[in-house]
């Protein structure tokens, strides 16, 4: 898909469709006003008759509007004017794009930029790109057709940045949507190597032998039940002087989570190709950070394993020795993400990460607590968490902090080993999982983002097809950009 900034008028731009915005109170955006005038008040009439909706992120298609050279006009709800931030721009542009992308199109021009700040426009570009991307990878008859050309009326710089954010989101979504027969630890690592080469990141891939010599006993144990050996990917980006602090981004990359011997029932297992979303988010963000040449130093780590039930699989009661030296009693093989991250976090610390963020589809309990749309934030350092939460808010990615009550640390104490990989019963399962991870960050400022809900859509949203969402790619880039 070609993506270009344009300066032409909404009335005279030759395109299959032009997209204009309306605010929640029914007030037309500036370009919608031009369309309305040229068409003798058509938009206002259609809004009045409710043939066109002004509700946030509703998109309506009007063919052959008088006075407009494009074949159709799409009107999309932007929400309240004073709340029109990056999140609203992403969703509104996405909803309009998704509607238009239901058929094969040539040029589609977006005229949503309405006195917006450049970063809001950039989010709109990224949203428009996301709206055209389906999960129909293997369908002969596609559901979504990326446009030949996506035209955006707005500053060229916003389009450049938006395109980079959009492509990063798209990379993450695609990796999540591809089936586990395609995306497994080694193939993910090879894809990461391609991305790294393309955008100038350094990359190291640890195979099972290296993982062994590095004493990654916890990560390796999860991979033991699979024919597909585990990998650890370490991406490096140096945009600042060597003595500047290193930001560590860590992703859970369970390319399929069967639950292991604590086997999941079918209903919970069906979507478990999404369990590598944390790793895919880190890869997408690293790509964007490099392409934007942000003035920071970042290390991105992806712990890649397939959690299966083979004859060599870890067993209940097994005691693992993590890279940090801590021993872990395995009481549920389906609590595997934390076992993987234990070793990856330890490597991040060893490599000198001064601050750490990990992303993981870690617990169903997080989805129970916050619903499917909201990520859980947990931390050992409130000011670092505040910074991450502020970035998420700015990007329009819902997140909510959950408490790390000190008393809950004892819920993961084991009689046999230093710790066990589940709490006492299922209560507070989001927090006990985070408590476990917190044992492996060596006191470094750390934020854990549980994306079990928002990483994957079981049902489509108006602005995005079902499947992988790329949630938190933009937030990570924003955090990195803050230095
Ligand atoms: N990958 C799952 C968590 C998950 C659930 C992700 C739903 C996305 C959607 C994780 O490995 C898991 O199985 N967690 C268990 C933990 C339990 C055994 C302590 C869970 O949530 O049931
Ligand atoms: Mn699991
Ligand atoms: Zn999992």
CSV table of C-alpha atoms and ligand atoms in Angstrom, one decimal:
chain,number,residue,atom,x,y,z
A,1,UNK,CA,0.0,0.0,0.0
A,2,UNK,CA,1.4,3.4,-1.0
A,3,UNK,CA,0.9,6.1,1.6
A,4,UNK,CA,1.2,9.7,0.7
A,5,UNK,CA,0.5,13.1,2.2
A,6,UNK,CA,-1.7,15.3,0.0
A,7,UNK,CA,-2.6,19.0,0.0
A,8,UNK,CA,-5.4,18.9,-2.5
A,9,UNK,CA,-9.0,19.9,-1.7
A,10,UNK,CA,-11.6,17.3,-0.5
A,11,UNK,CA,-13.8,18.4,-3.4
A,12,UNK,CA,-11.4,17.9,-6.2
A,13,UNK,CA,-9.2,15.0,-5.1
A,14,UNK,CA,-9.6,12.1,-7.5
A,15,UNK,CA,-10.2,9.0,-5.4
A,16,UNK,CA,-12.5,6.1,-4.9
A,17,UNK,CA,-13.4,7.6,-1.6
A,18,UNK,CA,-12.8,10.6,0.6
A,19,UNK,CA,-13.1,10.4,4.3
A,20,UNK,CA,-14.4,13.3,6.4
A,21,UNK,CA,-15.2,13.6,10.1
A,22,UNK,CA,-18.1,14.6,12.3
A,23,UNK,CA,-18.0,15.3,16.0
A,24,UNK,CA,-20.2,13.7,18.6
A,25,UNK,CA,-22.5,16.7,18.9
A,26,UNK,CA,-23.2,16.5,15.1
A,27,UNK,CA,-20.8,19.4,14.3
A,28,UNK,CA,-19.1,18.8,11.0
A,29,UNK,CA,-15.3,18.7,10.8
A,30,UNK,CA,-13.8,21.4,8.6
A,31,UNK,CA,-13.6,19.3,5.4
A,32,UNK,CA,-17.0,17.7,6.1
A,33,UNK,CA,-18.3,21.3,6.1
A,34,UNK,CA,-16.9,21.8,2.6
A,35,UNK,CA,-18.5,18.7,1.4
A,36,UNK,CA,-21.8,19.7,2.9
A,37,UNK,CA,-21.7,23.1,1.3
A,38,UNK,CA,-20.8,21.8,-2.1
A,39,UNK,CA,-23.6,19.3,-2.0
A,40,UNK,CA,-26.2,21.8,-0.9
A,41,UNK,CA,-26.4,20.6,2.7
A,42,UNK,CA,-26.5,16.9,2.0
A,43,UNK,CA,-24.4,15.8,5.0
A,44,UNK,CA,-26.5,17.8,7.5
A,45,UNK,CA,-29.7,16.4,6.1
A,46,UNK,CA,-28.4,12.8,6.3
A,47,UNK,CA,-27.2,13.4,9.9
A,48,UNK,CA,-30.6,14.8,10.8
A,49,UNK,CA,-32.5,11.9,9.3
A,50,UNK,CA,-30.0,9.6,11.0
A,51,UNK,CA,-29.0,7.9,7.8
A,52,UNK,CA,-25.5,9.0,8.7
A,53,UNK,CA,-24.4,8.5,12.3
A,54,UNK,CA,-22.3,11.0,14.3
A,55,UNK,CA,-21.5,8.5,17.0
A,56,UNK,CA,-17.8,8.0,17.7
A,57,UNK,CA,-16.2,5.5,15.3
A,58,UNK,CA,-19.4,4.8,13.3
A,59,UNK,CA,-18.6,5.1,9.6
A,60,UNK,CA,-21.2,5.7,6.9
A,61,UNK,CA,-20.7,5.5,3.2
A,62,UNK,CA,-22.5,7.9,0.8
A,63,UNK,CA,-22.1,7.3,-2.9
A,64,UNK,CA,-21.9,10.0,-5.6
A,65,UNK,CA,-22.1,13.2,-3.6
A,66,UNK,CA,-22.8,16.2,-5.8
A,67,UNK,CA,-19.8,18.6,-5.9
A,68,UNK,CA,-17.3,16.0,-4.9
A,69,UNK,CA,-15.1,14.4,-7.5
A,70,UNK,CA,-14.4,11.2,-5.5
A,71,UNK,CA,-16.7,8.3,-6.1
A,72,UNK,CA,-18.0,8.2,-2.5
A,73,UNK,CA,-17.8,10.1,0.8
A,74,UNK,CA,-17.3,8.3,4.1
A,75,UNK,CA,-18.4,10.2,7.2
A,76,UNK,CA,-16.9,8.9,10.4
A,77,UNK,CA,-17.6,9.9,14.0
A,78,UNK,CA,-14.6,11.4,15.8
A,79,UNK,CA,-16.1,11.6,19.2
A,80,UNK,CA,-16.1,14.8,21.2
A,81,UNK,CA,-14.1,17.6,19.7
A,82,UNK,CA,-12.1,18.3,22.9
A,83,UNK,CA,-11.4,14.6,23.4
A,84,UNK,CA,-10.1,14.1,19.9
A,85,UNK,CA,-6.7,12.6,20.8
A,86,UNK,CA,-4.5,9.9,19.3
A,87,UNK,CA,-6.7,7.1,20.5
A,88,UNK,CA,-9.8,8.7,18.8
A,89,UNK,CA,-7.9,9.5,15.6
A,90,UNK,CA,-6.6,5.9,15.4
A,91,UNK,CA,-10.1,4.4,15.9
A,92,UNK,CA,-12.0,6.8,13.7
A,93,UNK,CA,-9.6,6.5,10.8
A,94,UNK,CA,-9.5,2.8,11.4
A,95,UNK,CA,-13.3,2.5,11.3
A,96,UNK,CA,-13.5,4.5,8.0
A,97,UNK,CA,-10.7,2.5,6.5
A,98,UNK,CA,-12.2,-0.8,7.5
A,99,UNK,CA,-15.6,0.1,5.9
A,100,UNK,CA,-14.0,1.1,2.6
A,101,UNK,CA,-11.5,-1.8,2.6
A,102,UNK,CA,-14.4,-4.3,2.4
A,103,UNK,CA,-13.9,-4.0,-1.3
A,104,UNK,CA,-10.9,-3.6,-3.6
A,105,UNK,CA,-10.1,0.1,-3.9
A,106,UNK,CA,-7.6,2.3,-5.7
A,107,UNK,CA,-7.1,5.6,-3.9
A,108,UNK,CA,-8.7,6.5,-0.6
A,109,UNK,CA,-8.1,10.0,0.8
A,110,UNK,CA,-8.5,10.9,4.4
A,111,UNK,CA,-9.5,14.4,5.3
A,112,UNK,CA,-9.7,14.1,9.1
A,113,UNK,CA,-6.8,16.3,10.1
A,114,UNK,CA,-8.7,19.3,11.4
A,115,UNK,CA,-6.3,21.6,13.2
A,116,UNK,CA,-4.9,18.4,14.8
A,117,UNK,CA,-1.5,18.2,16.3
A,118,UNK,CA,0.9,16.2,14.2
A,119,UNK,CA,1.0,13.2,16.6
A,120,UNK,CA,-2.8,12.9,16.5
A,121,UNK,CA,-2.6,12.8,12.7
A,122,UNK,CA,0.1,10.2,12.8
A,123,UNK,CA,-2.1,8.0,15.0
A,124,UNK,CA,-4.8,8.5,12.4
A,125,UNK,CA,-2.6,7.3,9.6
A,126,UNK,CA,-1.6,4.2,11.7
A,127,UNK,CA,-5.3,3.6,12.4
A,128,UNK,CA,-6.2,3.8,8.7
A,129,UNK,CA,-3.6,1.3,7.9
A,130,UNK,CA,-4.8,-1.0,10.7
A,131,UNK,CA,-8.4,-0.8,9.4
A,132,UNK,CA,-7.4,-2.3,6.0
A,133,UNK,CA,-5.6,-5.3,7.5
A,134,UNK,CA,-7.6,-8.4,8.0
A,135,UNK,CA,-7.0,-11.8,9.5
A,136,UNK,CA,-8.0,-13.4,6.3
A,137,UNK,CA,-4.5,-14.6,5.5
A,138,UNK,CA,-5.6,-17.9,4.0
A,139,UNK,CA,-9.0,-17.0,2.5
A,140,UNK,CA,-9.4,-17.0,-1.2
A,141,UNK,CA,-12.1,-14.3,-1.0
A,142,UNK,CA,-10.5,-11.7,1.2
A,143,UNK,CA,-12.5,-9.7,3.8
A,144,UNK,CA,-10.2,-6.7,3.7
A,145,UNK,CA,-8.4,-5.1,0.8
A,146,UNK,CA,-5.5,-2.7,1.5
A,147,UNK,CA,-5.9,0.3,-0.8
A,148,UNK,CA,-3.6,0.9,-3.7
A,149,UNK,CA,-3.0,4.3,-2.3
A,150,UNK,CA,-3.8,5.7,1.1
A,151,UNK,CA,-3.8,9.5,0.9
A,152,UNK,CA,-3.7,11.6,4.0
A,153,UNK,CA,-4.4,15.3,4.0
A,154,UNK,CA,-2.0,16.6,6.6
A,155,UNK,CA,1.6,17.4,7.4
A,156,UNK,CA,4.1,15.1,5.5
A,157,UNK,CA,6.0,14.5,8.8
A,158,UNK,CA,2.9,13.1,10.5
A,159,UNK,CA,2.4,10.8,7.6
A,160,UNK,CA,6.0,9.6,7.7
A,161,UNK,CA,5.7,8.8,11.5
A,162,UNK,CA,2.2,7.4,11.2
A,163,UNK,CA,3.3,5.1,8.5
A,164,UNK,CA,6.2,3.7,10.6
A,165,UNK,CA,3.8,3.2,13.5
A,166,UNK,CA,1.3,1.6,11.2
A,167,UNK,CA,3.8,-0.8,9.7
A,168,UNK,CA,5.1,-1.8,13.1
A,169,UNK,CA,1.5,-2.5,14.3
A,170,UNK,CA,0.8,-4.4,11.2
A,171,UNK,CA,4.0,-6.5,11.6
A,172,UNK,CA,2.9,-7.4,15.2
A,173,UNK,CA,-0.6,-8.2,14.1
A,174,UNK,CA,0.5,-10.4,11.2
A,175,UNK,CA,2.8,-12.5,13.4
A,176,UNK,CA,0.0,-13.0,15.9
A,177,UNK,CA,-2.4,-14.0,13.2
A,178,UNK,CA,-0.2,-16.5,11.5
A,179,UNK,CA,-0.9,-20.0,12.7
A,180,UNK,CA,1.4,-21.9,15.0
A,181,UNK,CA,2.5,-24.2,12.2
A,182,UNK,CA,4.1,-21.1,10.6
A,183,UNK,CA,5.2,-19.2,13.7
A,184,UNK,CA,7.3,-21.3,16.0
A,185,UNK,CA,10.4,-20.3,18.0
A,186,UNK,CA,12.9,-20.7,15.2
A,187,UNK,CA,10.8,-19.2,12.5
A,188,UNK,CA,9.9,-16.2,14.7
A,189,UNK,CA,13.7,-15.8,15.3
A,190,UNK,CA,14.3,-15.8,11.5
A,191,UNK,CA,11.6,-13.3,11.0
A,192,UNK,CA,13.1,-11.1,13.7
A,193,UNK,CA,16.5,-11.4,11.9
A,194,UNK,CA,14.9,-10.1,8.6
A,195,UNK,CA,13.3,-7.2,10.5
A,196,UNK,CA,16.6,-6.4,12.2
A,197,UNK,CA,18.5,-6.5,9.0
A,198,UNK,CA,16.0,-4.3,7.3
A,199,UNK,CA,16.0,-1.5,9.9
A,200,UNK,CA,19.5,-1.7,11.2
A,201,UNK,CA,19.0,-3.4,14.6
A,202,UNK,CA,21.6,-5.8,16.0
A,203,UNK,CA,20.4,-9.3,16.7
A,204,UNK,CA,21.6,-12.3,18.6
A,205,UNK,CA,19.7,-15.5,18.6
A,206,UNK,CA,20.3,-18.1,21.3
A,207,UNK,CA,19.6,-21.6,20.2
A,208,UNK,CA,18.9,-24.5,22.7
A,209,UNK,CA,22.6,-25.2,23.2
A,210,UNK,CA,23.4,-21.6,24.0
A,211,UNK,CA,20.3,-21.5,26.3
A,212,UNK,CA,21.8,-24.5,28.0
A,213,UNK,CA,25.2,-23.0,28.4
A,214,UNK,CA,23.6,-19.8,29.7
A,215,UNK,CA,21.7,-21.9,32.4
A,216,UNK,CA,18.3,-20.9,31.2
A,217,UNK,CA,16.7,-23.9,33.0
A,218,UNK,CA,13.3,-22.3,33.5
A,219,UNK,CA,12.8,-21.3,29.9
A,220,UNK,CA,14.2,-24.6,28.6
A,221,UNK,CA,11.9,-26.6,30.8
A,222,UNK,CA,8.8,-25.1,29.1
A,223,UNK,CA,10.2,-26.0,25.7
A,224,UNK,CA,11.0,-29.6,26.5
A,225,UNK,CA,7.6,-31.0,25.6
A,226,UNK,CA,7.9,-29.7,22.1
A,227,UNK,CA,9.6,-30.9,18.9
A,228,UNK,CA,10.3,-27.2,18.2
A,229,UNK,CA,13.3,-26.1,20.2
A,230,UNK,CA,13.2,-22.7,22.0
A,231,UNK,CA,15.0,-19.6,21.1
A,232,UNK,CA,15.9,-16.3,22.7
A,233,UNK,CA,16.1,-13.3,20.5
A,234,UNK,CA,18.1,-10.2,21.6
A,235,UNK,CA,17.6,-7.1,19.5
A,236,UNK,CA,19.8,-4.0,20.1
A,237,UNK,CA,19.3,-0.4,19.2
A,238,UNK,CA,21.8,2.3,20.0
A,239,UNK,CA,20.4,5.7,19.3
A,240,UNK,CA,22.2,7.5,22.1
A,241,UNK,CA,25.6,7.7,23.6
A,242,UNK,CA,26.9,4.4,25.2
A,243,UNK,CA,26.8,5.8,28.7
A,244,UNK,CA,23.0,6.7,28.4
A,245,UNK,CA,20.7,4.3,30.3
A,246,UNK,CA,19.5,1.2,28.5
A,247,UNK,CA,15.7,0.5,28.2
A,248,UNK,CA,14.8,-3.2,28.3
A,249,UNK,CA,11.7,-4.5,26.5
A,250,UNK,CA,10.9,-8.1,27.2
A,251,UNK,CA,8.2,-10.1,25.5
A,252,UNK,CA,6.6,-13.5,26.2
A,253,UNK,CA,6.8,-15.5,23.0
A,254,UNK,CA,4.9,-18.8,23.6
A,255,UNK,CA,4.2,-19.6,20.0
A,256,UNK,CA,1.5,-22.0,21.1
A,257,UNK,CA,0.3,-22.7,24.6
A,258,UNK,CA,-1.4,-26.1,24.9
A,259,UNK,CA,-1.1,-25.8,28.6
A,260,UNK,CA,1.4,-28.7,28.6
A,261,UNK,CA,0.5,-31.6,30.8
A,262,UNK,CA,-1.9,-29.2,32.6
A,263,UNK,CA,-3.7,-29.3,29.3
A,264,UNK,CA,-6.1,-26.6,28.4
A,265,UNK,CA,-9.6,-27.5,27.3
A,266,UNK,CA,-10.3,-26.9,23.6
A,267,UNK,CA,-12.3,-23.7,24.2
A,268,UNK,CA,-9.3,-22.0,26.0
A,269,UNK,CA,-6.7,-23.5,23.6
A,270,UNK,CA,-8.2,-22.4,20.3
A,271,UNK,CA,-6.8,-18.9,20.4
A,272,UNK,CA,-3.4,-19.8,21.9
A,273,UNK,CA,-1.4,-18.9,18.8
A,274,UNK,CA,-1.8,-15.4,20.3
A,275,UNK,CA,0.5,-16.3,23.2
A,276,UNK,CA,3.5,-14.9,21.5
A,277,UNK,CA,1.9,-11.4,21.2
A,278,UNK,CA,4.3,-9.9,23.8
A,279,UNK,CA,7.3,-11.0,21.8
A,280,UNK,CA,5.6,-9.7,18.6
A,281,UNK,CA,4.9,-6.4,20.3
A,282,UNK,CA,8.5,-6.0,21.3
A,283,UNK,CA,9.6,-6.8,17.7
A,284,UNK,CA,7.2,-4.3,16.2
A,285,UNK,CA,8.2,-1.6,18.7
A,286,UNK,CA,11.9,-2.2,18.1
A,287,UNK,CA,11.3,-1.8,14.3
A,288,UNK,CA,9.6,1.5,14.8
A,289,UNK,CA,12.1,2.8,17.3
A,290,UNK,CA,14.9,2.1,14.8
A,291,UNK,CA,13.1,3.5,11.8
A,292,UNK,CA,12.2,6.7,13.8
A,293,UNK,CA,15.9,6.9,14.9
A,294,UNK,CA,14.8,7.7,18.5
A,295,UNK,CA,17.7,9.1,20.6
A,296,UNK,CA,17.7,6.2,23.1
A,297,UNK,CA,19.4,2.9,23.8
A,298,UNK,CA,17.0,-0.1,23.8
A,299,UNK,CA,17.4,-3.8,24.1
A,300,UNK,CA,14.5,-6.0,23.0
A,301,UNK,CA,14.3,-9.6,24.2
A,302,UNK,CA,11.8,-12.3,23.0
A,303,UNK,CA,11.6,-15.6,24.9
A,304,UNK,CA,10.3,-18.1,22.3
A,305,UNK,CA,9.0,-21.5,23.2
A,306,UNK,CA,6.2,-23.8,22.3
A,307,UNK,CA,4.3,-25.2,25.4
A,308,UNK,CA,3.5,-28.8,24.5
A,309,UNK,CA,2.9,-32.2,26.0
A,310,UNK,CA,5.7,-34.4,24.5
A,311,UNK,CA,7.3,-37.3,26.3
A,312,UNK,CA,10.0,-35.0,27.6
A,313,UNK,CA,7.6,-32.4,28.9
A,314,UNK,CA,8.1,-30.9,32.3
A,315,UNK,CA,6.0,-32.5,34.9
A,316,UNK,CA,4.0,-31.3,37.9
A,317,UNK,CA,6.3,-31.4,40.9
A,318,UNK,CA,9.5,-30.8,38.8
A,319,UNK,CA,11.9,-28.3,40.3
A,320,UNK,CA,13.6,-26.0,37.8
A,321,UNK,CA,16.7,-24.0,38.3
A,322,UNK,CA,16.3,-20.5,36.7
A,323,UNK,CA,19.2,-18.6,35.3
A,324,UNK,CA,19.3,-16.4,38.3
A,325,UNK,CA,19.9,-19.4,40.5
A,326,UNK,CA,16.4,-19.4,42.1
A,327,UNK,CA,14.6,-22.8,42.2
A,328,UNK,CA,11.0,-23.1,41.0
A,329,UNK,CA,8.5,-25.8,41.9
A,330,UNK,CA,6.2,-26.4,38.9
A,331,UNK,CA,2.7,-27.0,40.1
A,332,UNK,CA,0.9,-26.1,36.9
A,333,UNK,CA,2.5,-26.4,33.5
A,334,UNK,CA,0.0,-23.9,32.1
A,335,UNK,CA,1.6,-21.2,34.1
A,336,UNK,CA,4.5,-21.3,31.6
A,337,UNK,CA,4.8,-17.7,30.6
A,338,UNK,CA,6.3,-16.7,33.9
A,339,UNK,CA,8.8,-19.6,33.6
A,340,UNK,CA,9.9,-18.2,30.2
A,341,UNK,CA,10.1,-14.6,31.4
A,342,UNK,CA,12.0,-15.5,34.6
A,343,UNK,CA,15.1,-16.3,32.5
A,344,UNK,CA,14.5,-13.5,29.9
A,345,UNK,CA,14.2,-10.9,32.5
A,346,UNK,CA,17.4,-12.1,34.1
A,347,UNK,CA,19.2,-11.8,30.7
A,348,UNK,CA,17.8,-8.2,30.4
A,349,UNK,CA,19.3,-7.3,33.8
A,350,UNK,CA,22.6,-9.0,32.9
A,351,UNK,CA,22.8,-7.0,29.7
A,352,UNK,CA,22.5,-3.8,31.7
A,353,UNK,CA,18.9,-2.8,31.3
A,354,UNK,CA,18.4,0.2,33.7
A,355,UNK,CA,14.6,0.1,33.4
A,356,UNK,CA,12.5,-2.8,32.2
A,357,UNK,CA,9.0,-3.3,30.6
A,358,UNK,CA,7.7,-6.8,30.0
A,359,UNK,CA,4.7,-7.6,27.9
A,360,UNK,CA,2.9,-10.9,28.2
A,361,UNK,CA,-0.4,-12.6,27.5
A,362,UNK,CA,0.2,-13.9,31.0
A,363,UNK,CA,-3.1,-14.6,32.8
A,364,UNK,CA,-6.8,-15.3,32.1
A,365,UNK,CA,-7.2,-13.7,35.5
A,366,UNK,CA,-6.3,-10.3,34.1
A,367,UNK,CA,-9.1,-10.6,31.6
A,368,UNK,CA,-11.5,-11.6,34.4
A,369,UNK,CA,-10.4,-8.5,36.4
A,370,UNK,CA,-10.2,-5.9,33.7
A,371,UNK,CA,-12.2,-7.3,30.7
A,372,UNK,CA,-10.9,-7.9,27.2
A,373,UNK,CA,-10.0,-4.3,26.3
A,374,UNK,CA,-7.8,-3.2,29.2
A,375,UNK,CA,-4.2,-4.3,30.0
A,376,UNK,CA,-3.0,-4.7,33.5
A,377,UNK,CA,0.0,-2.8,34.8
A,378,UNK,CA,2.0,-4.0,37.7
A,379,UNK,CA,5.3,-2.6,39.0
A,380,UNK,CA,8.0,-2.4,41.7
A,381,UNK,CA,8.6,1.3,40.9
A,382,UNK,CA,5.6,3.7,41.0
A,383,UNK,CA,7.3,6.6,39.0
A,384,UNK,CA,8.3,4.2,36.2
A,385,UNK,CA,4.8,2.8,36.1
A,386,UNK,CA,3.3,6.3,36.0
A,387,UNK,CA,5.5,7.1,33.0
A,388,UNK,CA,4.3,4.0,31.2
A,389,UNK,CA,0.7,4.6,32.1
A,390,UNK,CA,0.9,8.2,30.9
A,391,UNK,CA,2.4,7.0,27.6
A,392,UNK,CA,-0.4,4.4,27.2
A,393,UNK,CA,-3.0,7.1,27.9
A,394,UNK,CA,-1.5,9.4,25.4
A,395,UNK,CA,-1.6,6.7,22.8
A,396,UNK,CA,-5.2,5.8,23.6
A,397,UNK,CA,-4.3,2.3,24.7
A,398,UNK,CA,-6.4,1.4,27.8
A,399,UNK,CA,-4.4,0.2,30.8
A,400,UNK,CA,-5.0,0.0,34.5
A,401,UNK,CA,-2.7,-0.5,37.4
A,402,UNK,CA,-3.2,-3.4,39.8
A,403,UNK,CA,-1.6,-3.4,43.2
A,404,UNK,CA,1.4,-5.5,44.2
A,405,UNK,CA,0.4,-6.0,47.8
A,406,UNK,CA,3.6,-7.1,49.7
A,407,UNK,CA,1.6,-9.7,51.6
A,408,UNK,CA,0.9,-11.6,48.4
A,409,UNK,CA,4.6,-12.5,48.0
A,410,UNK,CA,4.0,-15.4,50.4
A,411,UNK,CA,1.4,-16.9,48.1
A,412,UNK,CA,4.2,-18.0,45.8
A,413,UNK,CA,6.5,-19.4,48.5
A,414,UNK,CA,7.2,-23.2,48.1
A,415,UNK,CA,7.9,-25.8,50.7
A,416,UNK,CA,10.2,-27.6,48.3
A,417,UNK,CA,11.9,-24.8,46.3
A,418,UNK,CA,12.5,-21.1,46.5
A,419,UNK,CA,9.2,-20.3,44.8
A,420,UNK,CA,6.3,-22.1,43.0
A,421,UNK,CA,4.8,-21.1,39.7
A,422,UNK,CA,1.2,-20.6,40.9
A,423,UNK,CA,-0.4,-18.9,43.8
A,424,UNK,CA,-2.7,-20.5,46.5
A,425,UNK,CA,-5.8,-21.2,44.5
A,426,UNK,CA,-6.9,-19.0,41.7
A,427,UNK,CA,-7.7,-15.8,43.6
A,428,UNK,CA,-5.5,-12.8,42.7
A,429,UNK,CA,-4.0,-14.7,39.8
A,430,UNK,CA,-2.9,-11.6,37.9
A,431,UNK,CA,-1.0,-10.3,40.9
A,432,UNK,CA,0.6,-13.6,42.0
A,433,UNK,CA,1.9,-14.0,38.4
A,434,UNK,CA,3.4,-10.5,38.5
A,435,UNK,CA,4.9,-11.2,41.9
A,436,UNK,CA,6.6,-14.2,40.4
A,437,UNK,CA,8.1,-12.1,37.6
A,438,UNK,CA,9.2,-9.5,40.2
A,439,UNK,CA,11.6,-12.1,41.7
A,440,UNK,CA,13.7,-12.0,38.5
A,441,UNK,CA,14.3,-8.2,37.9
A,442,UNK,CA,17.0,-7.8,40.6
A,443,UNK,CA,15.2,-4.7,41.9
A,444,UNK,CA,15.5,-2.8,38.7
A,445,UNK,CA,12.6,-0.4,37.9
A,446,UNK,CA,10.2,-2.7,36.1
A,447,UNK,CA,6.6,-2.6,34.7
A,448,UNK,CA,4.8,-5.7,33.8
A,449,UNK,CA,2.0,-5.3,31.2
A,450,UNK,CA,-0.4,-8.2,31.1
A,451,UNK,CA,-2.0,-8.0,27.6
A,452,UNK,CA,-4.0,-11.3,27.8
A,453,UNK,CA,-7.1,-9.2,27.0
A,454,UNK,CA,-6.2,-6.6,24.5
A,455,UNK,CA,-3.6,-8.5,22.4
A,456,UNK,CA,-6.2,-10.5,20.5
A,457,UNK,CA,-9.8,-9.7,19.5
A,458,UNK,CA,-12.2,-12.7,19.4
A,459,UNK,CA,-14.7,-10.4,17.8
A,460,UNK,CA,-14.0,-7.4,15.5
A,461,UNK,CA,-14.2,-3.8,16.5
A,462,UNK,CA,-15.5,-1.1,14.2
A,463,UNK,CA,-11.9,0.0,13.6
A,464,UNK,CA,-10.2,-3.4,13.4
A,465,UNK,CA,-10.8,-7.0,12.3
A,466,UNK,CA,-10.6,-9.8,14.8
A,467,UNK,CA,-7.3,-11.4,15.6
A,468,UNK,CA,-4.1,-9.8,16.7
A,469,UNK,CA,-4.3,-6.1,17.5
A,470,UNK,CA,-0.8,-4.8,17.9
A,471,UNK,CA,-1.8,-3.3,21.2
A,472,UNK,CA,1.0,-1.5,23.0
A,473,UNK,CA,3.3,-1.2,20.1
A,474,UNK,CA,2.6,2.5,20.0
A,475,UNK,CA,2.8,2.8,23.7
A,476,UNK,CA,6.3,1.2,23.8
A,477,UNK,CA,7.5,3.6,21.0
A,478,UNK,CA,6.1,6.5,23.0
A,479,UNK,CA,7.9,5.4,26.2
A,480,UNK,CA,11.1,5.0,24.2
A,481,UNK,CA,10.6,8.5,22.7
A,482,UNK,CA,10.5,10.0,26.2
A,483,UNK,CA,14.1,8.9,26.7
B,1,LIG,N1,-1.4,-17.8,27.9
B,1,LIG,C1,-2.2,-18.1,29.1
B,1,LIG,C2,-3.0,-16.8,29.5
B,1,LIG,C3,-4.1,-16.3,28.6
B,1,LIG,C4,-5.4,-16.6,28.8
B,1,LIG,C5,-3.7,-15.5,27.5
B,1,LIG,C6,-6.4,-16.1,28.0
B,1,LIG,C7,-4.7,-15.0,26.7
B,1,LIG,C8,-6.0,-15.3,26.9
B,1,LIG,C9,-1.3,-18.4,30.3
B,1,LIG,O1,-0.1,-19.1,29.9
B,1,LIG,C10,-2.1,-19.3,31.2
B,1,LIG,O2,-2.4,-20.4,30.8
B,1,LIG,N2,-2.3,-18.8,32.4
B,1,LIG,C11,-3.0,-19.6,33.4
B,1,LIG,C12,-2.3,-19.4,34.7
B,1,LIG,C13,-2.8,-20.4,35.8
B,1,LIG,C14,-2.5,-21.8,35.4
B,1,LIG,C15,-2.2,-20.0,37.1
B,1,LIG,C16,-4.5,-19.0,33.4
B,1,LIG,O3,-4.6,-17.8,33.2
B,1,LIG,O4,-5.4,-19.8,33.6
B,2,LIG,MN1,-0.5,-21.2,29.8
B,3,LIG,ZN1,0.6,-18.8,28.0
